[in-house]
Each structure stands twice: as C-alpha cells, then as structure tokens.
Amino acid sequence: MDHHNQGIDNKMNFEKYHWRHFFGGAAFVLLLAQIGTGVFLTLYYQPHLKEAYDSVRFLYNHMPVGAIIRDSHRWLALFLMISIIIHSLRSLLRQDYLNPDGKILWLTGSLMILLLLGFLATGVILPWEWRAYWFMEMTPNLLGHLPWIGAQVKAFLIDAFTMNRAFVLHIIILPIILLIGMDYHVLNKTRKKRGGIFRYLWQHGLLTLPFFIATIVLSIDLPMPTQDPEILPDPLAGTDIPTVEWFLLVFWLPFMHFKGVMAPLLGFYLPVVVFLVLTVLPFYVKSRTQPPGPVTPTAKLAAASVVIALSVGLFGLMYAGTWRSPTLGCNACHNVALGTRMGIPPEAFKDHNIVPLLDNEEWMTLHWFFPQRVW
C-alpha cells in the first residue's frame, strides 16, 4: 500500500510540472537569469548622466563577454515578457482565479506584470543613450493623461528624474517588491512539494533551455550598436527585429494613428481599464468550492487552440504596429562623430519651454518610428 501511495504521489507531482504549466515555470527561471545578469551589469554601470553611457560602451569595447551578458539581459527580458503574457492568458482561460487560493495568486500576478513594465521602462532608460533619453521624455507624457493628477505626475517625474533614482528603482526597490510577490505567487506553494524549489528549478530549467540557447545566439548575432563613433549603425537599424521595447511602444501607437481624444483613449485609458477589470476579477466572480472535474482530451485541445490563437493574434497585432521601429538606429545620428554627445542630456533636458514639441506625443512617436522624415 505504501508503494502504491508513493506512486500516486509521484504521479501527482509529475502532473504539477506538466508541460501545460511550462510558461509560468519558464518565466520564473528566466526571471532568475535576469537577476543574475543584472547583478553582473551593476558591477560596471555608473549611474550618472555623464558616465552611464560610457560604462555601457566599456563592455562592448573592452569586454566581449560583458557585451554578451548585457545583450543577454535584453533578450531574456523579451522572452520573459512573452512567457508572462502566454502564462497570463492560460491562467485567465483556465479560470485559475476561481480556485480557493486563486485571489492571492491572481493579485500577485497582476502586481508582477506592473513591476515588469517598471523594469522595462527603467531598463530602457539606464544606458542613457539618445533612445533612452527620448523614452524618458515620452513616459511622463503618457502618465500625464491620468485623471485629475496627470499634470502633477508628469511634472514630478521630469523634475525628480535622476540616473541614481532610476538605478535604485531598477536594482533595489522593484526587485524587493517582485521577490515578495514571487514568494506568494510561486515559492510558498513550491516549497511544500516533493523536492521543493530545487526540483522545480531543475525541471523547468531543462524545459527553458531553448530560450537560453536562443538568447545566446541572438546576443552574438544581434548586439546593441554601442561602439560609436568607431562603428555606427544604419539610421533605420532594428526595423523588423523584435525587441523588448515593443511591449512599451504599443501604448504610444495610437498617438501616431489617431487624433484628439481617441489617442489617449486607446493608448492609455483603455489599457488601464482592462487591466483593472481583470485584476479585480476574483472579487466579482464566485470562487469554486470544489476542485474542477476531469478535463477531456477534446477540451484540452480546444483550450490549447484558443491560447495559441490568442497569443498569435496578440503578438501579431503588436508586430504589425511596432515592426517599423528602428530601435537600434538612434546612435547613427546622435553620436560623438556628429557633435551630439551620447550620455549628456540636451539643452532642453527638463525644460520643455525650450522645445515645446517634447510635450507633443504624436510628434515624439513619429520621430521615434520615422526619424528620417520627422525631426
């Protein structure tokens, strides 16, 4: 009897690590890899306006392995976001929020999505190349659409911005909150399973190997162009190359295609409302009192098909809107050789009275996507 129970227990534990849970486990493993590469980068990064960009250039010009680690940090972020989105879609369709402990897991998951967006925003800014400066100007503009307090939030973000604060936010404040959320979301339950966290990491680490192989290949073949003025990229470099910035640029796309109230409605208000509605979902849907019954193979196939269709549709729409973004080409024009110093803010930094166009989301977005036509 004991051997029979042990066999059942092992089978149940194996099912918990089933491929259907792949993207959630992959996201956790990728997140740990992000922390590891991030710790390495902090050893060389200088969080000051005049030294930040040069400290990143040092990795590319003098430390080839350091450059690969920095590019791995970028590509891991892309795969992490993909895994999180697919995992969230599956959890939504599985109605995980109806489980007895679903509220805590759902709320911590929503919190971590916000934190990851914060990581993306600060991570784009920290290298302090021209692309980073441009994004630093665009972000307060978007949050300026907050009802009632938007103007104050925008002014605060611009006035309070320093590289030190962005760095502390990226490597200390956000990680601490994220690790607390991860403990509630994953680790607390995983520690109670047979084999605990180490078994979880071992099994999901093996399943995540394709992501790591792709990360290394992409880091070597598609490095960031951070060797100017010796090596300058094409002004439109990065077009059609998926980058983690795409997950942020989608919020600015409406400002490029719509006028008046429709732009902030689609780019800001609608995403915020959808996020809030989904976040509070467990509180207006009755929780399950019993675990769900067995799922037929046909139902499993149907659910997998829906997840695949939604994921392909979602990423397809994002690609259709953002593929024109020359994410890697900013250094072609904004570099030392042309007299525009990278890593030193322009004259209009924090003073939009000098260049009022910095308050114009449409112009800012158009220049980002079409710098050869809008400048």
XYZ file of N, CA and C in Angstrom, residues 189-332:
432
model
N 4.119 27.932 -2.314
C 3.476 26.660 -2.647
C 4.494 25.627 -3.107
N 5.514 26.078 -3.821
C 6.512 25.158 -4.365
C 7.345 24.518 -3.267
N 7.618 25.266 -2.203
C 8.418 24.720 -1.099
C 7.764 23.498 -0.462
N 6.437 23.396 -0.554
C 5.710 22.298 0.097
C 5.639 21.047 -0.771
N 6.064 21.143 -2.025
C 6.014 19.992 -2.914
C 7.222 19.092 -2.695
N 7.100 17.881 -3.172
C 8.216 16.949 -3.087
C 9.389 17.479 -3.912
N 10.541 17.601 -3.288
C 11.702 18.132 -3.980
C 11.840 19.631 -3.865
N 10.738 20.316 -3.517
C 10.781 21.746 -3.262
C 11.217 22.584 -4.453
N 11.819 23.714 -4.124
C 12.169 24.707 -5.141
C 13.242 24.178 -6.086
N 14.202 23.400 -5.562
C 15.304 22.927 -6.401
C 14.799 21.984 -7.487
N 13.858 21.129 -7.150
C 13.290 20.233 -8.167
C 12.516 21.037 -9.205
N 11.789 22.037 -8.723
C 11.026 22.910 -9.621
C 11.963 23.611 -10.604
N 13.050 24.162 -10.079
C 14.004 24.861 -10.939
C 14.694 23.907 -11.904
N 15.017 22.702 -11.426
C 15.698 21.738 -12.276
C 14.810 21.341 -13.455
N 13.566 21.000 -13.178
C 12.688 20.549 -14.253
C 12.352 21.675 -15.218
N 12.019 22.847 -14.686
C 11.665 23.945 -15.573
C 12.900 24.555 -16.238
N 14.049 24.435 -15.582
C 15.270 24.897 -16.212
C 15.579 24.104 -17.471
N 15.374 22.789 -17.420
C 15.587 21.964 -18.609
C 14.612 22.349 -19.715
N 13.360 22.597 -19.334
C 12.354 22.964 -20.329
C 12.614 24.341 -20.933
N 13.361 25.190 -20.209
C 13.609 26.555 -20.663
C 14.887 26.668 -21.480
N 15.608 25.560 -21.654
C 16.860 25.590 -22.401
C 16.721 26.221 -23.797
N 15.638 25.949 -24.552
C 15.522 26.599 -25.870
C 15.573 28.122 -25.780
N 14.981 28.705 -24.742
C 15.033 30.150 -24.570
C 16.473 30.622 -24.342
N 17.222 29.877 -23.532
C 18.599 30.270 -23.246
C 19.489 30.129 -24.486
N 19.274 29.071 -25.258
C 20.045 28.902 -26.489
C 19.746 30.045 -27.456
N 18.458 30.382 -27.603
C 18.076 31.493 -28.480
C 18.671 32.805 -27.981
N 18.727 32.988 -26.661
C 19.291 34.213 -26.090
C 20.754 34.380 -26.450
N 21.532 33.315 -26.309
C 22.956 33.383 -26.630
C 23.166 33.656 -28.114
N 22.422 32.955 -28.966
C 22.571 33.140 -30.423
C 22.229 34.569 -30.814
N 21.119 35.087 -30.302
C 20.706 36.451 -30.641
C 21.682 37.484 -30.075
N 22.231 37.225 -28.902
C 23.173 38.168 -28.297
C 24.443 38.291 -29.118
N 24.853 37.185 -29.730
C 26.065 37.207 -30.556
C 25.783 37.788 -31.941
N 24.655 37.416 -32.528
C 24.350 37.831 -33.906
C 23.753 39.236 -33.992
N 23.032 39.677 -32.948
C 22.341 40.973 -32.987
C 22.676 41.796 -31.739
N 23.938 42.208 -31.595
C 24.299 43.008 -30.415
C 23.783 44.434 -30.548
N 23.688 45.107 -29.428
C 23.324 46.519 -29.450
C 24.461 47.326 -30.071
N 24.137 48.326 -30.884
C 25.185 49.154 -31.508
C 25.713 50.198 -30.525
N 26.647 49.789 -29.680
C 27.154 50.676 -28.636
C 28.669 50.827 -28.774
N 29.131 51.012 -30.011
C 30.568 51.184 -30.239
C 30.862 52.449 -31.046
N 29.909 53.389 -31.021
C 30.151 54.629 -31.761
C 31.236 55.440 -31.042
N 31.979 56.283 -31.735
C 31.826 56.596 -33.164
C 32.578 55.641 -34.080
N 33.272 54.621 -33.513
C 34.040 53.711 -34.364
C 33.113 52.919 -35.292
N 31.993 52.445 -34.740
C 31.036 51.665 -35.522
C 29.663 52.312 -35.357
N 29.129 52.811 -36.474
C 27.828 53.471 -36.433
C 26.780 52.598 -37.112
N 25.597 52.467 -36.520
C 24.543 51.675 -37.152
C 23.872 52.459 -38.267
N 23.111 51.770 -39.063
C 22.260 52.427 -40.042
C 21.151 53.164 -39.290
N 20.710 54.337 -39.774
C 19.656 55.081 -39.055
C 18.386 54.283 -38.832
N 18.097 53.338 -39.715
C 16.879 52.536 -39.577
C 17.184 51.135 -39.053
N 18.339 50.952 -38.433
C 18.687 49.642 -37.876
C 17.695 49.251 -36.793
N 17.348 47.995 -36.771
C 16.403 47.492 -35.781
C 15.004 47.311 -36.317
N 14.723 47.878 -37.501
C 13.414 47.666 -38.108
C 13.177 46.182 -38.328
N 12.023 45.714 -37.916
C 11.600 44.318 -38.106
C 12.283 43.348 -37.154
N 13.117 43.843 -36.228
C 13.756 42.966 -35.241
C 12.989 43.068 -33.918
N 12.370 41.979 -33.453
C 11.613 42.048 -32.189
C 12.526 42.435 -31.029
N 12.106 43.419 -30.266
C 12.849 43.828 -29.082
C 11.867 44.050 -27.941
N 12.393 44.062 -26.739
C 11.528 44.200 -25.572
C 10.838 45.559 -25.552
N 11.408 46.560 -26.225
C 10.775 47.881 -26.270
C 9.409 47.836 -26.929
N 9.170 46.836 -27.757
C 7.867 46.737 -28.421
C 6.726 46.671 -27.418
N 6.961 46.027 -26.268
C 5.893 45.885 -25.270
C 5.523 47.227 -24.646
N 6.390 48.198 -24.754
C 6.093 49.539 -24.263
C 5.600 50.449 -25.382
N 6.148 50.267 -26.575
C 5.783 51.136 -27.690
C 4.317 50.989 -28.082
N 3.706 49.844 -27.808
C 2.303 49.649 -28.199
C 1.398 50.694 -27.547
N 1.795 51.213 -26.389
C 0.962 52.216 -25.725
C 1.017 53.561 -26.443
N 2.055 53.781 -27.247
C 2.183 55.052 -27.969
C 1.684 54.980 -29.409
N 1.424 53.778 -29.903
C 0.970 53.647 -31.284
C -0.283 54.468 -31.597
N -1.300 54.497 -30.713
C -2.484 55.303 -31.038
C -2.181 56.776 -31.278
N -1.141 57.307 -30.628
C -0.805 58.716 -30.822
C -0.262 58.971 -32.229
N 0.172 57.906 -32.896
C 0.690 58.044 -34.252
C -0.426 57.912 -35.294
N -1.513 57.239 -34.912
C -2.549 56.933 -35.894
C -3.878 57.648 -35.646
N -4.064 58.232 -34.480
C -5.341 58.864 -34.140
C -5.115 60.282 -33.654
N -6.142 61.078 -33.799
C -6.087 62.470 -33.374
C -7.037 62.679 -32.191
N -6.805 63.779 -31.478
C -7.724 64.190 -30.416
C -7.819 63.189 -29.284
N -9.046 63.002 -28.768
C -9.256 62.205 -27.568
C -9.045 60.710 -27.820
N -9.150 60.269 -29.099
C -9.018 58.842 -29.390
C -7.629 58.319 -29.057
N -6.591 59.133 -29.228
C -5.224 58.671 -28.968
C -5.022 58.285 -27.504
N -5.276 59.184 -26.535
C -5.120 58.765 -25.134
C -6.152 57.728 -24.712
N -7.335 57.742 -25.348
C -8.353 56.744 -25.005
C -7.852 55.336 -25.299
N -7.261 55.142 -26.478
C -6.785 53.813 -26.877
C -5.414 53.488 -26.309
N -4.570 54.504 -26.151
C -3.207 54.245 -25.701
C -3.024 54.228 -24.196
N -3.981 54.823 -23.464
C -3.814 54.906 -22.012
C -5.053 54.428 -21.253
N -6.184 55.094 -21.469
C -7.365 54.792 -20.659
C -7.868 53.366 -20.857
N -7.954 52.905 -22.107
C -8.455 51.549 -22.350
C -7.559 50.480 -21.732
N -6.221 50.519 -21.916
C -5.373 49.517 -21.255
C -5.499 49.542 -19.733
N -5.610 50.741 -19.140
C -5.734 50.841 -17.690
C -7.045 50.214 -17.215
N -8.138 50.500 -17.917
C -9.439 49.954 -17.530
C -9.448 48.434 -17.662
N -8.919 47.913 -18.777
C -8.867 46.464 -18.977
C -8.030 45.798 -17.888
N -6.896 46.394 -17.563
C -6.033 45.825 -16.520
C -6.747 45.810 -15.169
N -7.415 46.902 -14.804
C -8.099 46.969 -13.514
C -9.263 45.980 -13.451
N -10.014 45.852 -14.544
C -11.144 44.910 -14.572
C -10.643 43.483 -14.381
N -9.571 43.124 -15.089
C -9.038 41.771 -14.950
C -8.414 41.548 -13.579
N -7.811 42.580 -12.995
C -7.185 42.434 -11.686
C -8.205 42.126 -10.597
N -9.365 42.776 -10.646
C -10.380 42.570 -9.596
C -11.341 41.445 -9.952
N -11.029 40.672 -11.000
C -11.896 39.585 -11.437
C -12.277 38.620 -10.313
N -11.346 38.193 -9.447
C -11.721 37.237 -8.390
C -12.749 37.780 -7.408
N -12.919 39.095 -7.336
C -13.792 39.676 -6.320
C -15.242 39.827 -6.775
N -15.493 39.675 -8.079
C -16.892 39.722 -8.501
C -17.310 38.450 -9.244
N -16.456 37.398 -9.188
C -16.813 36.085 -9.702
C -16.722 35.102 -8.548
N -17.724 34.306 -8.371
C -17.780 33.389 -7.229
C -16.703 32.321 -7.336
N -15.968 32.104 -6.244
C -14.888 31.120 -6.233
C -15.444 29.705 -6.237
N -14.620 28.759 -6.680
C -15.006 27.353 -6.646
C -14.980 26.833 -5.210
N -15.960 26.022 -4.877
C -15.942 25.359 -3.572
C -15.342 23.967 -3.667
N -15.272 23.419 -4.892
C -14.688 22.108 -5.126
C -13.732 22.201 -6.312
N -12.727 21.344 -6.333
C -11.809 21.367 -7.484
C -12.543 20.980 -8.753
N -12.099 21.504 -9.901
C -12.762 21.176 -11.167
C -12.637 19.702 -11.496
N -13.592 19.194 -12.224
C -13.587 17.796 -12.599
C -12.582 17.507 -13.687
N -12.489 16.240 -14.103
C -11.530 15.866 -15.151
C -11.862 16.563 -16.472
N -10.802 16.869 -17.199
C -10.946 17.555 -18.480
C -10.704 16.553 -19.595
N -11.597 16.508 -20.555
C -11.478 15.560 -21.661
C -10.372 15.997 -22.621
N -9.804 15.064 -23.377
C -8.782 15.438 -24.365
C -9.284 16.478 -25.371
N -10.556 16.372 -25.733
C -11.108 17.354 -26.672
C -11.112 18.748 -26.068
N -11.486 18.840 -24.781
C -11.497 20.143 -24.104
C -10.081 20.697 -23.975
N -9.123 19.816 -23.704
C -7.731 20.257 -23.611
C -7.250 20.811 -24.949
N -7.581 20.097 -26.016
C -7.167 20.537 -27.344
C -7.815 21.878 -27.696
N -9.089 22.007 -27.341
C -9.791 23.259 -27.621
C -9.167 24.412 -26.846
N -8.852 24.174 -25.558
C -8.248 25.225 -24.731
C -6.879 25.616 -25.272
N -6.081 24.610 -25.654
C -4.754 24.906 -26.208
C -4.883 25.702 -27.507
N -5.869 25.353 -28.324
C -6.071 26.069 -29.588
C -6.442 27.525 -29.345
N -7.274 27.763 -28.332
C -7.680 29.133 -28.017
C -6.474 29.942 -27.540
N -5.650 29.342 -26.672
C -4.463 30.036 -26.169
C -3.514 30.369 -27.318
N -3.301 29.405 -28.202
C -2.412 29.634 -29.345
C -2.968 30.738 -30.238
N -4.270 30.695 -30.503
C -4.882 31.703 -31.369
C -4.781 33.091 -30.748
N -5.072 33.197 -29.444
C -4.985 34.497 -28.779
C -3.552 35.010 -28.744
N -2.612 34.122 -28.460
C -1.210 34.535 -28.382
C -0.704 34.997 -29.739
N -0.988 34.212 -30.775
C -0.547 34.587 -32.120
C -1.213 35.890 -32.540
N -2.513 36.035 -32.248
C -3.205 37.266 -32.606
C -2.647 38.467 -31.874
N -2.378 38.304 -30.572
C -1.865 39.412 -29.768
C -0.476 39.842 -30.236
N 0.428 38.871 -30.387
C 1.778 39.208 -30.823
C 1.795 39.650 -32.279
N 0.854 39.119 -33.080
C 0.756 39.564 -34.466
C 0.359 41.023 -34.569
N -0.604 41.447 -33.730
C -1.013 42.848 -33.720
C 0.126 43.749 -33.241
N 0.861 43.282 -32.221
C 1.982 44.066 -31.737
C 3.061 44.196 -32.813
N 3.320 43.102 -33.523
C 4.301 43.146 -34.605
C 3.850 44.086 -35.715
N 2.565 44.014 -36.078
C 2.046 44.859 -37.154
C 2.189 46.337 -36.825
N 2.121 46.670 -35.538
C 2.208 48.074 -35.159
C 3.606 48.575 -34.888
N 4.511 47.679 -34.484
C 5.815 48.147 -33.994
C 7.005 47.739 -34.856
N 6.806 46.936 -35.886
C 7.945 46.413 -36.627
C 8.738 47.519 -37.325
N 8.111 48.671 -37.558
C 8.828 49.767 -38.220
C 9.774 50.510 -37.281
N 9.740 50.190 -36.004
C 10.544 50.931 -35.041
C 12.037 50.666 -35.246
N 12.827 51.687 -35.598
C 14.284 51.499 -35.759
C 14.980 51.520 -34.397
N 14.697 50.509 -33.603
C 15.111 50.502 -32.204
C 16.613 50.628 -32.022
N 17.385 50.143 -32.981
C 18.837 50.123 -32.822
C 19.540 51.249 -33.567
N 18.781 52.151 -34.188
C 19.408 53.106 -35.081
C 19.658 54.489 -34.530
N 19.284 54.769 -33.282
C 19.421 56.129 -32.753
C 20.867 56.616 -32.777
N 21.803 55.716 -32.512
C 23.213 56.106 -32.454
C 23.758 56.548 -33.804
N 23.032 56.275 -34.895
C 23.504 56.677 -36.209
C 23.591 58.190 -36.330
